[in-house]
Amino acid sequence: HRKCRGRNCATGRHQMRGKASGKAGVRKEEVHCAMLGFSMPAHVRLENISSAAAKCVATVGLCASLTVLPQSVLPVHASVITENTLLRRYVVTSGEALLRYSLPLGPAEDKLAVRQLQRALEKLDIDLRSKGFAALRGARKDLGQAQSLLSPGQQANIVLEVPKAKRDAATVEVRAAAEDIERLASELEKELATKKRGSFNRDKLEVLRHSALKHIGNIETMMAPKKLPYKIPSRYDHLPRLTGRAEVELRLRKSGDNVFRDEKNNAMREVTVQAIVDGFSAPLTGGNFVDLVNRGFYNGMKFLVVERGQFVLTGGDKGATIDGKRREVPMEVKIDGDQAPFWGYTLDDSGLKEAQTTIPTSAFGAMALTHSMDNINDGSAQVCFFLLDPRSEAARSRRGNIENGNISNFGYVVENQRYLAQLQKGDEIVYANVISGIDRLVPGRATT
């Protein structure tokens, strides 16, 4: 097993070695190597990854079940690898797309027509970023699938997946998405007719793809549950929790004579960014942030640390004191495919360091609550905004990004992200407001 160094694990030739040794469990290094074997080169197309994943799933489940873990960690498991997991790891690079996939739409969500439509458009992103005839074939294939799912006779399938009370609104969104897809297909053919080698103006087409995905995201939001589909342990009843999604606006100001620059190089002292906080994946961490924003805690806060190409940090270093006591939020991680997050442990603690989280740090603008080096359960108010290039090794690979699963992610900046990369130490948050979703915030119970 050491000899293969994980390179061939996905083929099934080495991943089961040692199972008949008579030992009580599989060595941890073998568990990790079996899971690392699932990591495949980024250029492998999704269809090939899916076939390799099928060979790997049984081993991952067996290894996870045999690994000796603390009793309180045992419910955590390496979830079944689905096509959505693969998209999150190899294709999806934007926070908006990751937020769409993290919506809990039920145990059979992979089979939903709206998910199939979304996957086709997410894969189209790769086609539009590539050049040559292979990209041309891929784009036409993915667009053809999207058009088929949005044909007049098939649109009803998507609408019927939405709760009855929201189907009229869903019909409007489906028709708008269909119009965007038809325009996208038309523009693609026009572009291709003027290019001899299959290259095209991606930006022109991306606007329509993004618009269609916005409508699809609105449909999926209508399908999301009105409350959390799981229970949070009673020991955390004193903490606020977010039972859905919330949108937060942050007004940023440059220090001194420094300025922000927009896409046209115009200079501005102040800019506004917007973030989506995901309470479905991180109810306690997201609830803590939204509650502090609602209290005005971040108003006037300065950015303390700026690591170019890595992250920016704000929120002070003393934490948030509520009712005379420092609030501390436990480590919170949700693995893709699991119904609920787990609390109090990192993926490394749980022996699942290669598992995929629902809202990873791999997208530019990922937001996370920091904790001290000595205690992963003392996160309070300090927030980290990740600035990783979404196509870099650090963003895509667990081996490159040690924070994934070891820090509590709770959302993404989705509007005006470009200004995060321009932040410097000493810049400040003028104010932060909850734009929507405050009704999904449940306050913690008072402690005596």
Coordinates of C-alpha atoms in Angstrom, one line a residue:
H1 CA 0.0 0.0 0.0
R2 CA 2.9 2.4 0.8
K3 CA 4.4 1.5 -2.5
C4 CA 1.4 2.9 -4.5
R5 CA 1.5 6.1 -2.5
G6 CA -2.2 6.6 -3.1
R7 CA -1.9 7.0 -6.9
N8 CA -3.8 3.9 -7.8
C9 CA -6.3 3.7 -4.9
A10 CA -9.1 4.8 -7.2
T11 CA -8.5 1.7 -9.3
G12 CA -9.3 -0.6 -6.4
R13 CA -6.0 -2.5 -6.6
H14 CA -4.5 -1.5 -3.3
Q15 CA -7.2 0.1 -1.2
M16 CA -8.3 -3.1 0.6
R17 CA -4.9 -4.3 1.6
G18 CA -4.6 -5.3 5.3
K19 CA -8.3 -6.1 5.8
A20 CA -7.6 -9.7 6.7
S21 CA -4.8 -8.9 9.1
G22 CA -6.9 -9.7 12.1
K23 CA -6.3 -6.3 13.7
A24 CA -9.2 -4.5 15.4
G25 CA -9.1 -1.7 12.9
V26 CA -7.4 -0.3 9.8
R27 CA -4.4 1.9 10.3
K28 CA -5.2 5.6 10.0
E29 CA -2.7 6.1 7.3
E30 CA -4.5 3.5 5.2
V31 CA -7.8 5.2 5.8
H32 CA -6.5 8.5 4.6
C33 CA -4.7 7.0 1.6
A34 CA -7.8 5.2 0.4
M35 CA -9.6 8.6 0.6
L36 CA -6.7 10.4 -1.0
G37 CA -6.9 7.9 -3.9
F38 CA -10.2 9.5 -4.8
S39 CA -8.3 12.8 -5.5
M40 CA -7.8 12.8 -9.3
P41 CA -6.1 15.2 -11.7
A42 CA -8.2 18.3 -12.4
H43 CA -8.2 17.7 -16.1
V44 CA -10.1 14.4 -15.8
R45 CA -13.7 14.9 -17.1
L46 CA -16.5 14.4 -14.7
E47 CA -17.8 11.2 -16.4
N48 CA -14.4 9.5 -15.6
I49 CA -14.4 10.8 -12.1
S50 CA -17.9 9.4 -11.5
S51 CA -16.8 5.9 -12.6
A52 CA -13.7 6.0 -10.4
A53 CA -15.8 7.2 -7.4
A54 CA -18.1 4.2 -7.7
K55 CA -15.1 1.9 -7.2
C56 CA -14.0 3.9 -4.2
V57 CA -17.2 4.4 -2.2
A58 CA -17.3 0.9 -0.6
T59 CA -13.8 1.3 0.7
V60 CA -14.3 4.7 2.1
G61 CA -17.4 3.5 4.0
L62 CA -15.6 0.4 5.3
C63 CA -12.6 2.3 6.5
A64 CA -14.7 5.0 8.2
S65 CA -16.6 2.3 10.0
L66 CA -13.5 0.5 11.2
T67 CA -11.6 3.6 12.3
V68 CA -11.4 3.8 16.1
L69 CA -12.8 7.2 17.1
P70 CA -13.9 8.8 20.4
Q71 CA -17.5 7.8 21.3
S72 CA -18.9 11.2 20.7
V73 CA -17.5 11.4 17.2
L74 CA -18.8 8.0 16.0
P75 CA -22.0 9.5 14.4
V76 CA -19.7 11.4 11.9
H77 CA -19.1 9.4 8.8
A78 CA -17.6 9.7 5.3
S79 CA -20.8 10.2 3.4
V80 CA -21.7 8.5 0.1
I81 CA -19.9 10.2 -2.7
T82 CA -22.4 11.7 -5.2
E83 CA -22.1 13.6 -8.4
N84 CA -22.8 16.8 -6.4
T85 CA -19.8 16.0 -4.3
L86 CA -17.6 15.6 -7.4
L87 CA -18.9 18.9 -8.8
R88 CA -18.1 20.7 -5.6
R89 CA -14.5 19.3 -5.6
Y90 CA -13.6 19.5 -9.2
V91 CA -15.9 21.9 -11.1
V92 CA -17.7 24.4 -8.8
T93 CA -15.4 27.4 -7.9
S94 CA -17.9 30.1 -6.9
G95 CA -19.6 30.7 -3.6
E96 CA -23.0 31.2 -5.2
A97 CA -22.8 27.8 -6.8
L98 CA -21.6 26.1 -3.6
L99 CA -24.5 27.7 -1.8
R100 CA -27.0 26.3 -4.4
Y101 CA -25.6 22.8 -3.8
S102 CA -25.7 23.2 0.0
L103 CA -29.4 23.7 0.1
P104 CA -31.0 20.6 1.7
L105 CA -33.5 19.4 -0.9
G106 CA -34.0 15.9 0.5
P107 CA -32.3 12.5 0.3
A108 CA -33.0 12.0 -3.4
E109 CA -31.9 15.5 -4.5
D110 CA -29.5 14.1 -7.1
K111 CA -32.5 12.8 -9.1
L112 CA -34.4 16.1 -9.0
A113 CA -34.9 17.7 -12.4
V114 CA -33.8 21.1 -11.0
R115 CA -30.5 19.6 -9.8
Q116 CA -29.9 17.9 -13.2
L117 CA -30.5 21.3 -14.8
Q118 CA -28.1 23.0 -12.4
R119 CA -25.4 20.4 -12.9
A120 CA -25.6 20.8 -16.7
L121 CA -25.0 24.6 -16.3
E122 CA -22.3 24.2 -13.8
K123 CA -20.4 21.9 -16.1
L124 CA -20.9 24.4 -18.9
D125 CA -18.7 26.7 -16.9
I126 CA -15.7 24.4 -17.7
D127 CA -16.6 24.3 -21.4
L128 CA -16.8 28.1 -21.6
R129 CA -13.4 28.5 -19.9
S130 CA -11.7 26.1 -22.4
K131 CA -10.7 26.4 -26.0
G132 CA -10.8 24.1 -29.0
F133 CA -13.2 21.6 -30.4
A134 CA -13.4 19.5 -27.2
A135 CA -14.8 22.5 -25.5
L136 CA -17.2 23.0 -28.4
R137 CA -18.5 19.5 -28.1
G138 CA -18.8 19.7 -24.3
A139 CA -20.7 23.1 -24.5
R140 CA -23.2 21.8 -27.0
K141 CA -23.7 18.6 -25.0
D142 CA -24.4 20.4 -21.7
L143 CA -26.5 23.1 -23.4
G144 CA -28.5 20.4 -25.1
Q145 CA -29.2 18.7 -21.8
A146 CA -30.3 22.0 -20.3
Q147 CA -32.6 22.7 -23.2
S148 CA -34.1 19.3 -23.0
L149 CA -34.9 19.7 -19.3
L150 CA -36.4 23.1 -20.0
S151 CA -38.5 22.1 -23.1
P152 CA -42.2 23.1 -22.8
G153 CA -43.1 19.5 -22.0
Q154 CA -40.5 19.1 -19.3
Q155 CA -40.9 22.4 -17.4
A156 CA -43.8 21.1 -15.4
N157 CA -41.5 18.4 -13.9
I158 CA -39.4 21.2 -12.2
V159 CA -42.5 23.2 -11.1
L160 CA -44.1 20.1 -9.5
E161 CA -41.0 19.6 -7.3
V162 CA -41.8 22.9 -5.6
P163 CA -44.4 23.1 -2.8
K164 CA -47.8 23.8 -4.1
A165 CA -48.1 27.3 -2.6
K166 CA -45.0 28.5 -4.5
R167 CA -45.6 26.9 -7.9
D168 CA -46.9 30.0 -9.6
A169 CA -43.7 31.8 -8.6
A170 CA -41.7 28.8 -9.7
T171 CA -43.3 28.8 -13.1
V172 CA -42.1 32.4 -13.7
E173 CA -38.6 31.4 -12.7
V174 CA -38.6 28.3 -14.9
R175 CA -39.7 30.3 -18.0
A176 CA -37.1 33.0 -17.3
A177 CA -34.4 30.3 -17.1
A178 CA -35.6 28.7 -20.3
E179 CA -35.4 32.1 -22.1
D180 CA -31.8 32.6 -20.9
I181 CA -30.8 29.1 -22.0
E182 CA -32.3 29.6 -25.5
R183 CA -30.5 32.9 -25.8
L184 CA -27.3 31.3 -24.6
A185 CA -27.6 28.6 -27.2
S186 CA -28.2 31.1 -29.9
E187 CA -25.3 33.3 -28.9
L188 CA -23.0 30.3 -28.7
E189 CA -23.8 29.3 -32.3
K190 CA -23.2 32.9 -33.4
E191 CA -19.8 32.9 -31.7
L192 CA -18.8 29.6 -33.1
A193 CA -19.8 30.6 -36.6
T194 CA -17.1 33.4 -36.5
K195 CA -14.4 31.3 -34.9
K196 CA -12.4 28.8 -36.9
R197 CA -11.0 26.8 -33.9
G198 CA -13.9 26.7 -31.5
S199 CA -12.8 29.6 -29.3
F200 CA -15.4 32.1 -28.2
N201 CA -16.1 35.2 -26.2
R202 CA -16.8 33.6 -22.8
D203 CA -17.8 36.8 -21.0
K204 CA -20.6 37.4 -23.4
L205 CA -22.0 34.0 -22.7
E206 CA -21.3 33.9 -19.0
V207 CA -23.8 36.7 -18.4
L208 CA -26.6 34.5 -19.7
R209 CA -25.4 31.4 -17.9
H210 CA -25.2 33.3 -14.6
S211 CA -28.7 34.7 -15.1
A212 CA -30.2 31.2 -15.8
L213 CA -28.5 29.9 -12.6
K214 CA -29.9 32.8 -10.6
H215 CA -33.4 31.7 -11.6
I216 CA -32.6 28.0 -10.8
G217 CA -31.2 29.1 -7.4
N218 CA -34.5 30.9 -6.7
I219 CA -36.4 27.7 -7.5
E220 CA -34.2 25.7 -5.2
T221 CA -34.7 28.2 -2.4
M222 CA -38.4 27.7 -2.7
M223 CA -37.9 24.0 -2.2
A224 CA -35.7 24.4 0.9
P225 CA -37.3 23.5 4.3
K226 CA -38.8 26.2 6.5
K227 CA -36.8 25.0 9.4
L228 CA -33.7 23.0 10.0
P229 CA -34.1 19.3 9.0
Y230 CA -32.2 18.2 12.1
K231 CA -32.0 19.0 15.8
I232 CA -29.1 20.8 17.5
P233 CA -27.9 19.3 20.8
S234 CA -29.6 20.9 23.8
R235 CA -26.2 21.8 25.3
Y236 CA -26.1 24.6 22.8
D237 CA -29.5 26.1 23.6
H238 CA -27.9 29.2 25.0
L239 CA -26.5 30.1 21.6
P240 CA -28.5 31.9 18.8
R241 CA -29.0 29.8 15.7
L242 CA -29.9 30.6 12.1
T243 CA -32.6 28.3 10.8
G244 CA -32.1 29.1 7.1
R245 CA -30.3 31.7 5.0
A246 CA -29.6 35.4 5.7
E247 CA -28.1 38.1 3.6
V248 CA -25.7 40.6 5.1
E249 CA -24.4 43.9 3.7
L250 CA -20.9 45.2 4.7
R251 CA -19.9 48.8 4.0
L252 CA -16.1 49.0 3.8
R253 CA -13.9 52.1 4.0
K254 CA -10.2 52.6 3.1
S255 CA -7.8 54.1 5.6
G256 CA -5.8 57.2 5.0
D257 CA -5.7 58.3 1.4
N258 CA -6.0 54.8 0.0
V259 CA -8.9 54.0 -2.4
F260 CA -10.7 51.0 -3.9
R261 CA -10.7 50.5 -7.7
D262 CA -13.7 49.2 -9.6
E263 CA -13.5 47.3 -12.9
K264 CA -13.2 50.6 -14.8
N265 CA -10.4 51.8 -12.5
N266 CA -12.6 54.4 -10.8
A267 CA -11.4 55.4 -7.3
M268 CA -13.8 55.1 -4.3
R269 CA -13.2 55.6 -0.6
E270 CA -16.1 53.3 0.4
V271 CA -17.7 50.2 -1.2
T272 CA -20.4 47.8 -0.3
V273 CA -20.2 44.0 -0.4
Q274 CA -22.9 41.4 0.2
A275 CA -22.7 38.0 1.8
I276 CA -25.0 35.0 2.2
V277 CA -24.9 33.2 5.5
D278 CA -25.9 29.6 5.4
G279 CA -27.7 28.4 8.5
F280 CA -28.5 25.1 6.9
S281 CA -24.8 24.1 7.0
A282 CA -23.7 26.2 10.0
P283 CA -26.7 27.2 12.2
L284 CA -24.7 28.1 15.3
T285 CA -21.7 29.8 13.6
G286 CA -24.0 31.6 11.1
G287 CA -26.5 32.5 13.9
N288 CA -23.7 34.0 16.0
F289 CA -22.5 36.1 13.1
V290 CA -26.0 37.4 12.1
D291 CA -26.8 38.1 15.8
L292 CA -23.6 40.1 16.2
V293 CA -24.3 42.0 13.0
N294 CA -27.8 42.8 14.2
R295 CA -26.3 44.1 17.5
G296 CA -24.0 46.4 15.6
F297 CA -20.9 44.6 16.9
Y298 CA -18.8 44.9 13.7
N299 CA -19.6 48.6 13.1
G300 CA -16.3 50.5 13.0
M301 CA -14.2 47.3 13.3
K302 CA -10.8 47.4 11.5
F303 CA -9.1 44.7 9.5
L304 CA -6.3 43.3 11.7
V305 CA -4.4 41.0 9.4
V306 CA -4.1 40.8 5.6
E307 CA -2.3 37.9 4.0
R308 CA -2.3 38.6 0.2
G309 CA -3.9 35.8 -1.8
Q310 CA -4.9 34.0 1.5
F311 CA -7.2 35.8 3.8
V312 CA -8.2 39.0 5.7
L313 CA -9.2 39.0 9.4
T314 CA -11.5 41.3 11.4
G315 CA -13.6 41.3 14.5
G316 CA -11.1 42.1 17.3
D317 CA -9.1 39.6 19.3
K318 CA -11.1 39.7 22.6
G319 CA -14.3 38.1 21.3
A320 CA -17.9 39.2 21.9
T321 CA -19.2 39.8 25.4
I322 CA -22.9 39.2 25.7
D323 CA -24.7 39.8 29.0
G324 CA -21.4 40.1 30.8
K325 CA -20.0 36.8 29.5
R326 CA -17.7 36.0 26.5
R327 CA -19.7 34.1 23.9
E328 CA -18.0 31.0 22.6
V329 CA -19.2 29.0 19.7
P330 CA -18.2 25.3 19.1
M331 CA -16.4 24.0 16.0
E332 CA -19.1 23.3 13.5
V333 CA -18.6 21.2 10.3
K334 CA -21.1 19.7 7.8
I335 CA -19.9 16.9 5.5
D336 CA -21.4 16.7 2.1
G337 CA -24.2 14.1 2.1
D338 CA -24.7 14.2 5.9
Q339 CA -28.1 15.4 7.1
A340 CA -26.7 17.5 10.0
P341 CA -23.4 19.1 11.0
F342 CA -21.3 17.8 13.8
W343 CA -20.0 20.0 16.7
G344 CA -16.9 20.1 18.8
Y345 CA -14.5 18.3 16.5
T346 CA -12.6 19.1 13.3
L347 CA -12.4 16.7 10.3
D348 CA -8.8 15.9 11.4
D349 CA -10.1 14.9 14.9
S350 CA -12.7 12.7 13.4
G351 CA -10.3 10.9 11.1
L352 CA -12.1 12.2 8.0
K353 CA -9.6 14.9 6.8
E354 CA -10.3 14.0 3.1
A355 CA -14.1 14.3 3.4
Q356 CA -15.8 17.1 1.4
T357 CA -17.6 19.8 3.4
T358 CA -20.8 21.4 2.1
I359 CA -19.4 25.0 2.2
P360 CA -15.6 24.6 1.9
T361 CA -13.0 27.4 1.9
S362 CA -12.3 26.7 -1.8
A363 CA -14.3 29.6 -3.2
F364 CA -13.0 33.2 -3.1
G365 CA -14.9 35.1 -0.4
A366 CA -15.5 32.2 1.9
M367 CA -16.3 33.3 5.5
A368 CA -15.3 31.5 8.6
L369 CA -15.2 32.0 12.4
T370 CA -11.7 31.7 13.8
H371 CA -10.7 29.9 17.0
S372 CA -7.6 29.8 19.1
M373 CA -4.7 27.4 18.6
D374 CA -5.4 25.7 21.9
N375 CA -9.2 25.4 21.8
I376 CA -11.3 24.8 18.7
N377 CA -14.5 25.5 20.6
D378 CA -13.8 29.1 21.6
G379 CA -14.7 30.9 18.4
S380 CA -16.4 34.1 19.3
A381 CA -16.4 37.1 16.9
Q382 CA -13.2 37.1 14.8
V383 CA -14.1 36.5 11.1
C384 CA -11.8 35.4 8.3
F385 CA -12.5 36.1 4.6
F386 CA -10.6 33.7 2.4
L387 CA -9.0 35.1 -0.8
L388 CA -7.9 31.8 -2.4
D389 CA -7.7 31.6 -6.2
P390 CA -10.5 29.1 -6.7
R391 CA -8.5 27.2 -9.4
S392 CA -5.4 26.9 -7.3
E393 CA -4.1 23.7 -5.6
A394 CA -4.6 25.5 -2.2
A395 CA -8.3 25.9 -2.9
R396 CA -9.1 22.6 -4.6
S397 CA -7.1 20.1 -2.6
R398 CA -7.5 19.2 1.1
R399 CA -3.7 18.6 1.0
G400 CA -3.2 22.2 -0.1
N401 CA -5.8 23.9 2.2
I402 CA -5.5 22.7 5.8
E403 CA -8.3 25.0 7.0
N404 CA -11.0 23.1 5.1
G405 CA -12.9 21.2 7.8
N406 CA -10.7 22.6 10.6
I407 CA -12.4 26.0 10.7
S408 CA -16.1 26.8 10.9
N409 CA -17.2 28.1 7.5
F410 CA -20.6 29.8 7.5
G411 CA -21.1 31.6 4.1
Y412 CA -19.7 33.5 1.2
V413 CA -19.3 37.0 -0.1
V414 CA -21.3 36.9 -3.3
E415 CA -21.5 40.6 -4.5
N416 CA -18.5 42.9 -5.2
Q417 CA -16.0 40.3 -4.2
R418 CA -13.2 42.1 -6.1
Y419 CA -12.9 44.6 -3.2
L420 CA -11.9 41.9 -0.7
A421 CA -8.6 41.5 -2.5
Q422 CA -8.0 45.3 -2.2
L423 CA -8.3 45.4 1.6
Q424 CA -5.3 46.4 3.7
K425 CA -4.5 46.4 7.4
G426 CA -6.3 49.3 9.0
D427 CA -9.2 49.5 6.6
E428 CA -12.6 49.3 8.4
I429 CA -16.1 48.1 8.3
V430 CA -18.2 51.2 8.5
Y431 CA -21.3 49.2 9.3
A432 CA -22.9 45.8 8.7
N433 CA -26.6 45.2 8.2
V434 CA -28.9 42.2 7.9
I435 CA -30.7 42.7 4.6
S436 CA -32.9 39.6 4.8
G437 CA -33.3 36.5 6.9
I438 CA -33.5 38.1 10.3
D439 CA -36.8 36.2 10.7
R440 CA -34.7 32.9 10.6
L441 CA -32.6 34.0 13.5
V442 CA -33.6 32.3 16.8
P443 CA -32.1 33.8 19.9
G444 CA -30.4 31.7 22.5
R445 CA -32.1 30.8 25.8
A446 CA -31.0 32.8 28.8
T447 CA -28.8 31.0 31.2
T448 CA -29.1 31.3 35.0

